[in-house]
Amino acid sequence: MIFNRVLKDKIAGKTMLFLTILACSSLLLIFAGLIFKSLPVIEKSSFSELLFSSKWHPLKGEFGMLPFISSTLWVTGVSIIIAVPLCILSAIYLSEYAHKRILQLIFPIIDILAGIPSVIFGVWGLILIVPIFGYSILSGGIVLAVMIVPVVIHVMIEVIKTVPSELRDASLSLGATKWQTIKFVVVKKALPGIIAGIVLGLSRAFGETMAVLMVVGNVVKIPHSVMDAGYPLPALIANNYGEMMSIPMYDSALMLSALILFIIIVVFNVFSRLILIRIERNVGYNS
Amino acid sequence: MDKRKIEESIFKVLMIISAITIIVSLGLILGSILYKGLPSLSWEMISQTPKGGYYLGKEGGILNAIVGSVLLAFGATILAAIISFPIVIFINVYNRQNRWLANIIRLTFDILWGIPSIVYGAFGFTIMIFFGIKTSLLAGIVIVSLVVLPVIARAIDEVIKMIPQGLFDASYALGATRLETSLKVIARQASPGILTALLIAFGRAIGDAAAVLFTAGYTDYIPTSIFQSVATLPLAIFFQLGTPFPEVQARGYASALILTLVILVISIVARLLTRKYKKFKI
């Protein structure tokens, strides 16, 4: 009997270890798969041609991704410019000023916002944003900004919470006003975490597909202003992946764009997570 | 002196405006979906599959997409839970001393969480082509379970991490093995949190469009086996809005309303469960 129980325990442990290793290696598996699939197009044309040429003619075998890369940068940039001030100000307000009642009202709202599927954001963009700004980079940026707000605010509030209250007290007792304390002590202390939150939002904005796809216009050209239509990388994959089999190299080029997204997002995520882990650890030491 | 006060009050106004902007944007999203979707929402929409000429404005509904989405999200959530629960138990019970490994695994899940579902979808589609698998409910479930796996794993992890050491010690002192402790003590103590995690993941899975785009396919029929293609709500919305006919677009908005309501209900139930859980916490 005892032998049975211990054996069961051991077998379960081994199974769990196996699953854990499997889950951890899935990241490497996806990475390897994407590289493997995008090799043909990389071998055929040079990197500089793929990344910095704007000639996108799959039928002729030309895969210049500059229009898509620059569209992605434009849309992400616009969304960050809108979302960051909104997030910093709200996060400070919610963690330093707001009454508990207000928190009880606004936290569920942020949670619900975080749970809304991207298609719904896209539909909202079609109903409300596109009639005003047209199918443009700006519309995509606005929709994206609202989508990343919950992610960024959540991180920022957590980070501001970790600033020790002794620091605030010390500043206040020196005669600083509450706002001065926030500006020179709290924000300064929380800055790495705030940046980590922004980078996390940035990476979320980078990969967002459906909502942007629905409002950004999907025109293959390099945008020159926020009112131009754009065609970000995720939209490129989503729009063309079903029919790529008929054109040689097309699937490889699309996989390369997925690989670009993957690398950028992993780098951003690792960067911000390491900062956040360090902050969390420091809090552990202080308390 | 006054200058400092003025600066503070200016910024305070700005802060309140930002907070209100966030509330208002949720209101605008829900309001505009409700306004556009409600007129075409009917019993027919949610009780019938598309009839011939549905995408030209003829009668029918989106029951195929509703059933498809629920099946897909349910399957993906269960599959992801089956995979992630042992992993969380491993890092929190079996390998409790090894903080280093736990942190690596948490970091991996955080990164997996950040990877956009379109990358999972495209990757999954490539693998399906490689093995010659057609789009099906099963393929959709597998890919979407990858998308929600980090969500479930991190959420369950957060709950189990909070369980006090004393509970482990008490169970071990009674002679229970680690497996018995995990299943009979830890899982039970964490069950409300696990349920919340499952609900959050279900909400994520039902709303995901990019991952099912190439893997689950689309069909006008309710699937009878997991090897058939299946329609999903987000794609139903997307396709209906993509048609040039106003009647079909209106039904697209109504479908969006249905999806929004489903998500809202899930999110409210999850919230209530969390509150209940807090009450019984040791």
XYZ file of C-alpha atoms in Angstrom:
569
model
C 0.000 0.000 0.000
C 2.652 2.468 1.107
C 4.797 1.516 -1.832
C 1.854 2.236 -4.117
C 1.298 5.704 -2.737
C 4.935 6.682 -2.912
C 5.188 5.294 -6.432
C 2.166 7.317 -7.490
C 3.737 10.390 -5.960
C 6.993 9.799 -7.853
C 5.284 9.128 -11.180
C 3.169 12.261 -10.816
C 6.324 14.242 -10.041
C 8.070 13.008 -13.176
C 5.021 13.760 -15.306
C 4.876 17.272 -13.908
C 8.583 17.814 -14.569
C 8.073 16.636 -18.135
C 5.125 18.991 -18.693
C 7.091 21.863 -17.167
C 10.052 21.299 -19.454
C 7.694 20.964 -22.405
C 5.972 24.268 -21.616
C 9.277 26.059 -21.162
C 10.658 24.726 -24.407
C 7.544 25.769 -26.321
C 9.035 29.240 -26.569
C 12.172 27.839 -28.191
C 10.073 25.529 -30.376
C 8.064 28.420 -31.794
C 11.243 30.412 -32.315
C 12.939 27.532 -34.121
C 9.854 26.868 -36.223
C 9.578 30.492 -37.308
C 13.274 30.668 -38.219
C 13.051 27.400 -40.132
C 10.068 28.607 -42.155
C 11.475 32.045 -42.894
C 14.903 30.799 -44.011
C 13.980 30.382 -47.716
C 13.082 34.045 -48.178
C 16.091 35.218 -46.169
C 18.387 33.101 -48.326
C 16.847 34.372 -51.530
C 16.929 38.093 -50.844
C 19.207 39.968 -48.497
C 18.142 41.205 -45.068
C 18.457 44.858 -46.044
C 16.236 44.268 -49.054
C 13.594 42.557 -46.929
C 13.600 45.081 -44.124
C 14.306 48.362 -45.897
C 12.806 48.039 -49.371
C 9.278 49.198 -50.008
C 8.770 47.003 -53.083
C 6.080 44.537 -52.080
C 5.218 42.450 -55.138
C 4.764 38.830 -54.030
C 3.986 37.695 -57.586
C 7.347 39.006 -58.796
C 9.087 37.587 -55.757
C 9.810 40.984 -54.207
C 9.155 41.119 -50.482
C 10.150 44.555 -49.206
C 8.522 44.902 -45.805
C 9.259 48.534 -45.122
C 5.620 49.675 -45.615
C 4.435 47.151 -43.039
C 7.235 47.754 -40.584
C 6.814 51.523 -40.727
C 3.014 51.207 -40.408
C 3.493 49.075 -37.312
C 5.866 51.663 -35.845
C 3.477 54.514 -36.652
C 0.408 52.848 -35.140
C 2.306 51.718 -32.053
C 3.862 55.168 -31.659
C 0.519 56.953 -31.861
C -1.069 54.571 -29.362
C 1.810 55.013 -26.909
C 1.706 58.812 -27.203
C -2.000 58.745 -26.361
C -1.906 56.043 -23.715
C 1.183 56.935 -21.681
C 0.153 60.337 -20.273
C -3.329 58.949 -19.643
C -1.912 55.963 -17.776
C 0.691 57.824 -15.718
C -1.783 60.475 -14.602
C -4.539 57.994 -13.788
C -2.151 55.636 -12.023
C -0.846 58.458 -9.805
C -4.356 59.631 -9.125
C -5.608 56.163 -8.278
C -2.710 55.257 -6.020
C -2.106 58.623 -4.307
C -5.236 60.742 -4.327
C -8.362 58.741 -5.040
C -10.860 57.867 -2.349
C -11.475 54.177 -1.684
C -14.971 54.439 -3.137
C -13.565 55.690 -6.438
C -11.130 52.781 -6.503
C -13.978 50.331 -5.995
C -15.658 51.873 -9.018
C -12.703 52.161 -11.345
C -10.849 48.875 -10.774
C -13.736 46.763 -12.098
C -13.927 49.110 -15.079
C -10.249 48.593 -15.859
C -10.718 44.833 -15.443
C -13.667 44.758 -17.810
C -11.739 46.862 -20.324
C -8.901 44.349 -20.121
C -11.285 41.482 -20.852
C -12.962 42.919 -23.936
C -11.935 40.963 -27.063
C -10.015 42.786 -29.751
C -12.771 42.270 -32.315
C -15.106 44.299 -30.132
C -12.544 47.101 -29.980
C -12.412 46.903 -33.758
C -16.206 47.155 -34.043
C -16.159 50.138 -31.690
C -13.484 51.732 -33.853
C -15.655 51.194 -36.932
C -18.708 52.716 -35.255
C -17.139 55.692 -33.519
C -13.555 56.413 -34.569
C -13.497 55.713 -38.298
C -16.372 58.138 -39.082
C -14.270 60.898 -37.495
C -10.708 60.102 -38.570
C -11.258 57.723 -41.498
C -9.394 54.482 -42.036
C -6.065 55.794 -40.812
C -3.046 55.326 -38.594
C -4.684 57.690 -36.096
C -7.830 55.538 -35.824
C -5.702 52.437 -35.273
C -3.630 54.299 -32.678
C -6.672 55.481 -30.727
C -8.241 52.020 -30.628
C -4.917 50.489 -29.627
C -4.384 53.109 -26.928
C -7.651 52.154 -25.228
C -6.687 48.482 -25.513
C -3.295 48.840 -23.827
C -4.435 51.223 -21.071
C -5.526 48.412 -18.687
C -2.215 46.548 -19.066
C -0.063 49.630 -18.498
C -2.150 51.101 -15.649
C -2.177 47.792 -13.824
C 1.637 47.566 -13.837
C 2.060 51.240 -12.902
C -0.263 51.023 -9.908
C 1.534 47.907 -8.661
C 4.877 49.675 -9.015
C 3.800 52.898 -7.319
C 2.441 50.782 -4.462
C 5.948 49.418 -3.849
C 7.417 52.871 -3.114
C 7.946 52.808 0.682
C 5.715 55.231 2.592
C 8.710 56.321 4.713
C 10.083 58.074 1.625
C 6.831 59.980 1.216
C 6.778 60.895 4.909
C 10.364 62.114 4.799
C 9.630 64.363 1.835
C 6.408 65.697 3.338
C 8.098 66.436 6.660
C 10.676 68.549 4.847
C 7.869 70.824 3.780
C 7.262 69.528 0.263
C 3.691 69.572 -0.949
C 1.990 66.341 -1.856
C 2.460 67.002 -5.552
C 6.159 67.810 -5.096
C 6.548 64.586 -3.168
C 4.893 62.655 -5.981
C 6.926 64.410 -8.653
C 10.363 64.254 -7.033
C 10.110 61.172 -4.835
C 7.386 58.739 -5.865
C 7.685 59.007 -9.645
C 11.460 59.122 -9.476
C 11.583 56.009 -7.343
C 9.005 54.197 -9.469
C 10.495 55.269 -12.799
C 12.061 51.922 -13.813
C 8.756 50.194 -13.152
C 6.806 52.846 -15.023
C 9.105 52.364 -18.014
C 8.648 48.601 -17.741
C 4.886 49.118 -17.850
C 5.154 51.295 -20.942
C 7.360 48.733 -22.699
C 4.862 46.013 -21.825
C 2.101 48.106 -23.366
C 4.307 48.733 -26.380
C 4.775 45.026 -26.987
C 1.048 44.424 -26.587
C 0.353 47.140 -29.163
C 2.896 45.635 -31.543
C 1.155 42.318 -31.887
C -2.466 43.422 -31.738
C -4.166 42.174 -34.873
C -7.900 42.222 -35.367
C -8.809 45.595 -33.895
C -6.122 47.420 -35.848
C -6.791 45.458 -39.000
C -10.407 46.625 -38.974
C -9.743 50.363 -38.728
C -6.333 51.069 -40.229
C -7.221 50.785 -43.916
C -4.704 48.150 -45.060
C -3.052 50.031 -47.937
C 0.459 48.929 -48.894
C 2.463 52.154 -48.770
C 4.720 53.970 -46.361
C 2.556 56.318 -44.276
C 3.674 59.950 -44.065
C 1.173 61.311 -41.571
C -1.210 59.990 -38.954
C -4.121 60.541 -41.334
C -2.680 58.135 -43.931
C -3.863 54.568 -44.120
C -1.395 51.928 -42.988
C -0.857 48.189 -43.108
C 0.801 46.807 -39.950
C 2.632 43.465 -39.840
C -0.011 41.478 -37.900
C -2.687 42.624 -40.360
C -0.460 41.471 -43.216
C -0.277 37.990 -41.743
C -3.981 37.833 -40.937
C -5.128 39.050 -44.351
C -2.895 36.903 -46.513
C -2.041 33.761 -44.679
C -4.974 31.774 -45.996
C -4.096 32.270 -49.649
C -0.324 32.250 -49.531
C 0.107 28.701 -50.761
C -0.357 29.602 -54.414
C 2.582 32.031 -54.577
C 6.115 30.738 -54.009
C 8.029 32.257 -51.103
C 4.926 34.087 -49.916
C 4.474 31.876 -46.858
C 8.133 32.254 -46.024
C 7.893 36.048 -46.198
C 4.812 36.034 -43.949
C 6.618 33.765 -41.505
C 9.492 36.220 -41.502
C 7.076 38.960 -40.448
C 5.803 36.699 -37.677
C 9.429 36.102 -36.683
C 10.095 39.858 -36.555
C 7.053 40.326 -34.298
C 8.125 37.404 -32.138
C 11.689 38.660 -31.616
C 10.686 42.253 -30.847
C 7.979 41.166 -28.421
C 10.164 38.643 -26.609
C 12.966 41.201 -26.200
C 10.543 43.857 -24.896
C 8.893 41.384 -22.534
C 12.132 40.042 -21.099
C 13.378 43.604 -20.568
C 10.298 44.782 -18.703
C 9.759 41.569 -16.738
C 13.346 41.621 -15.461
C 12.880 45.192 -14.221
C 9.613 44.224 -12.521
C 11.148 41.117 -10.923
C 13.980 43.251 -9.544
C 11.501 45.752 -8.081
C 9.512 42.943 -6.498
C 12.676 41.474 -4.967
C 13.752 44.833 -3.512
C 10.379 45.186 -1.856
C 10.937 41.784 -0.281
C 14.210 43.014 1.250
C 12.733 46.216 2.601
C 9.775 44.735 4.387
C 4.128 79.105 -2.217
C 1.059 79.673 -4.307
C 2.815 78.535 -7.435
C 3.255 75.088 -5.954
C -0.393 74.866 -5.035
C -1.466 76.018 -8.494
C 0.723 73.406 -10.137
C -0.720 70.729 -7.907
C -4.301 71.687 -8.646
C -3.644 71.818 -12.404
C -2.209 68.331 -12.315
C -4.967 67.085 -10.094
C -7.519 68.252 -12.644
C -5.513 66.542 -15.405
C -5.398 63.331 -13.388
C -9.124 63.321 -12.784
C -9.695 63.996 -16.481
C -7.498 60.981 -17.383
C -9.337 58.711 -14.992
C -12.672 59.917 -16.340
C -11.441 59.402 -19.911
C -10.856 55.736 -19.138
C -14.320 55.312 -17.617
C -15.872 57.179 -20.532
C -14.073 55.060 -23.124
C -15.518 51.875 -21.639
C -18.905 53.577 -21.625
C -18.458 54.598 -25.258
C -17.470 51.063 -26.272
C -20.433 49.430 -24.525
C -22.788 52.238 -25.551
C -21.933 52.206 -29.227
C -22.093 48.408 -29.468
C -25.461 48.450 -27.689
C -26.776 51.287 -29.874
C -25.753 49.643 -33.145
C -26.405 46.045 -32.140
C -29.695 46.166 -30.277
C -31.986 47.007 -33.247
C -31.019 43.860 -35.166
C -30.755 41.564 -32.169
C -33.527 38.998 -32.307
C -34.344 35.533 -31.087
C -33.826 34.330 -34.643
C -30.191 35.528 -34.501
C -29.275 33.274 -31.607
C -31.495 30.278 -32.334
C -30.850 29.538 -36.019
C -27.954 28.672 -38.231
C -27.401 30.724 -41.403
C -29.867 29.796 -44.133
C -29.109 30.046 -47.836
C -28.312 33.646 -48.791
C -27.756 34.698 -45.174
C -24.707 36.725 -46.143
C -26.811 38.545 -48.740
C -29.343 39.631 -46.137
C -31.717 36.626 -46.084
C -32.927 35.013 -42.863
C -30.967 32.902 -40.455
C -28.834 33.429 -37.376
C -25.413 32.834 -35.952
C -26.131 29.825 -33.774
C -23.299 28.029 -35.580
C -20.802 30.640 -34.377
C -22.182 30.746 -30.824
C -22.066 26.967 -30.425
C -18.677 26.837 -32.148
C -17.166 29.509 -29.940
C -18.471 27.945 -26.742
C -17.199 24.481 -27.729
C -13.848 25.878 -28.755
C -13.366 28.056 -25.690
C -14.529 25.262 -23.389
C -12.177 22.720 -24.942
C -9.240 25.111 -24.977
C -9.769 26.124 -21.351
C -10.003 22.511 -20.150
C -6.952 21.460 -22.166
C -4.921 24.423 -20.932
C -5.970 23.706 -17.343
C -4.981 20.053 -17.638
C -1.525 21.083 -18.826
C -0.974 24.056 -16.543
C -2.216 22.668 -13.225
C 0.558 20.030 -12.933
C 3.142 22.663 -13.849
C 1.937 25.033 -11.152
C 1.839 22.163 -8.629
C 5.359 21.224 -9.668
C 6.853 24.640 -9.001
C 4.838 25.287 -5.844
C 4.736 21.865 -4.171
C 7.255 19.410 -5.592
C 9.971 21.932 -6.266
C 9.116 24.421 -3.564
C 12.720 24.951 -2.479
C 14.025 25.731 -5.939
C 13.128 29.418 -6.335
C 15.391 29.772 -9.350
C 13.489 27.245 -11.457
C 10.150 28.705 -10.396
C 11.235 32.170 -11.466
C 12.425 30.930 -14.853
C 9.097 29.211 -15.420
C 7.137 32.277 -14.341
C 9.211 34.433 -16.683
C 8.578 31.978 -19.522
C 4.837 32.125 -18.942
C 4.919 35.914 -18.789
C 6.684 36.003 -22.149
C 4.306 33.425 -23.642
C 1.472 35.637 -22.400
C 2.903 38.544 -24.343
C 3.180 36.727 -27.667
C 0.328 37.863 -29.910
C -2.242 35.267 -30.858
C -1.623 35.905 -34.569
C 1.856 34.424 -34.117
C 0.373 31.337 -32.453
C -2.196 31.132 -35.232
C 0.325 31.437 -38.047
C 2.683 29.004 -36.344
C -0.113 26.509 -35.759
C -1.251 26.788 -39.361
C 2.264 26.054 -40.612
C 2.439 22.936 -38.471
C -0.991 21.879 -39.720
C 0.158 22.228 -43.328
C 3.319 20.299 -42.542
C 1.315 17.348 -41.229
C -1.492 17.786 -43.747
C -4.161 18.489 -41.110
C -7.298 20.343 -42.192
C -8.858 23.199 -40.222
C -10.946 21.696 -37.445
C -12.390 22.240 -34.010
C -9.579 20.123 -32.555
C -6.837 22.199 -34.206
C -8.529 25.384 -33.011
C -8.766 24.011 -29.461
C -5.072 23.096 -29.409
C -3.897 26.490 -30.685
C -6.237 28.528 -28.478
C -5.204 26.441 -25.473
C -1.645 27.609 -26.149
C -2.909 31.198 -26.099
C -4.695 30.806 -22.756
C -2.155 28.460 -21.152
C -0.043 31.294 -19.656
C -3.208 33.077 -18.473
C -4.405 30.040 -16.518
C -0.967 29.037 -15.284
C -0.103 32.490 -13.920
C -3.529 32.959 -12.348
C -3.483 29.581 -10.574
C 0.131 30.203 -9.596
C -0.803 33.492 -7.927
C -3.447 31.692 -5.852
C -1.333 28.708 -4.837
C 1.679 30.912 -4.063
C -0.391 32.600 -1.359
C -1.265 29.371 0.480
C 0.579 29.434 3.823
C 3.410 26.984 4.511
C 1.563 25.759 7.606
C -1.049 24.033 5.468
C 1.659 22.053 3.681
C 3.340 21.160 6.974
C 0.083 19.995 8.552
C -0.637 17.727 5.598
C 2.897 16.291 5.500
C 2.816 15.739 9.271
C -0.239 13.521 8.798
C 1.805 11.348 6.464
C 0.360 12.518 3.165
C 2.577 12.390 0.092
C 3.178 15.474 -2.000
C 0.649 14.287 -4.568
C -2.036 13.729 -1.944
C -1.287 17.110 -0.399
C -1.572 18.752 -3.816
C -4.838 17.145 -4.805
C -6.659 16.976 -1.474
C -5.432 20.050 0.366
C -3.890 22.563 -2.013
C -6.321 22.090 -4.892
C -9.276 22.330 -2.541
C -7.971 25.446 -0.841
C -7.280 27.047 -4.214
C -10.468 25.868 -5.928
C -12.307 29.226 -6.006
C -9.165 30.869 -7.394
C -8.807 28.109 -9.970
C -12.417 28.593 -11.011
C -11.798 32.315 -11.479
C -8.706 31.523 -13.546
C -10.755 29.181 -15.734
C -13.399 31.850 -16.266
C -10.841 34.498 -17.212
C -9.246 32.057 -19.631
C -12.642 31.138 -21.058
C -13.307 34.822 -21.717
C -9.940 35.169 -23.435
C -10.539 32.048 -25.516
C -14.033 32.986 -26.653
C -12.922 36.428 -27.790
C -9.793 35.400 -29.603
C -9.962 35.830 -33.348
C -6.429 35.859 -34.695
C -5.528 32.369 -33.476
C -8.643 30.674 -34.870
C -8.526 32.503 -38.193
C -6.522 29.766 -39.918
C -6.876 26.874 -37.532
C -10.593 26.438 -36.833
C -11.870 27.409 -40.266
C -15.431 28.613 -40.779
C -18.666 26.837 -41.581
C -22.378 27.504 -41.605
C -23.136 24.278 -39.762
C -22.899 23.178 -36.167
C -20.040 20.659 -35.975
C -20.874 17.048 -35.171
C -17.302 15.937 -34.495
C -14.086 17.603 -33.365
C -12.510 16.956 -36.755
C -14.860 19.320 -38.548
C -14.371 23.014 -39.168
C -16.167 25.276 -36.779
C -17.412 28.860 -36.886
C -16.497 31.294 -34.123
C -18.190 34.473 -32.911
C -15.300 36.912 -33.469
C -14.885 35.709 -37.029
C -18.650 35.812 -37.585
C -18.568 39.468 -36.536
C -15.560 40.156 -38.716
C -16.994 38.504 -41.827
C -20.453 40.038 -41.474
C -19.017 43.527 -41.096
C -16.856 42.855 -44.144
C -19.845 42.392 -46.455
C -21.174 45.369 -48.401
C -24.823 44.795 -47.361
C -26.215 47.016 -44.589
C -28.592 44.281 -43.299
C -25.712 41.856 -42.868
C -23.536 44.521 -41.276
C -26.332 45.306 -38.828
C -26.365 41.641 -37.853
C -22.601 41.869 -37.459
C -23.155 44.590 -34.870
C -25.770 42.419 -33.171
C -23.260 39.555 -33.073
C -20.762 41.937 -31.498
C -23.376 42.758 -28.860
C -23.872 39.050 -28.139
C -20.130 38.518 -27.698
C -19.859 41.604 -25.476
C -22.695 40.364 -23.253
C -21.066 36.938 -22.928
C -17.767 38.558 -21.927
C -19.474 40.892 -19.437
C -21.324 38.019 -17.768
C -18.111 36.003 -17.477
C -16.238 38.947 -16.043
C -18.955 39.715 -13.472
C -19.175 36.072 -12.352
C -15.377 35.936 -12.024
C -15.468 39.086 -9.910
C -18.159 37.703 -7.599
C -16.199 34.478 -7.166
C -13.055 36.405 -6.275
C -14.961 38.308 -3.630
C -16.395 35.098 -2.208
C -12.947 33.556 -2.189
C -11.488 36.458 -0.222
C -14.097 35.917 2.457
C -13.070 32.292 3.104
C -9.350 32.806 2.852
C -7.348 31.458 5.794
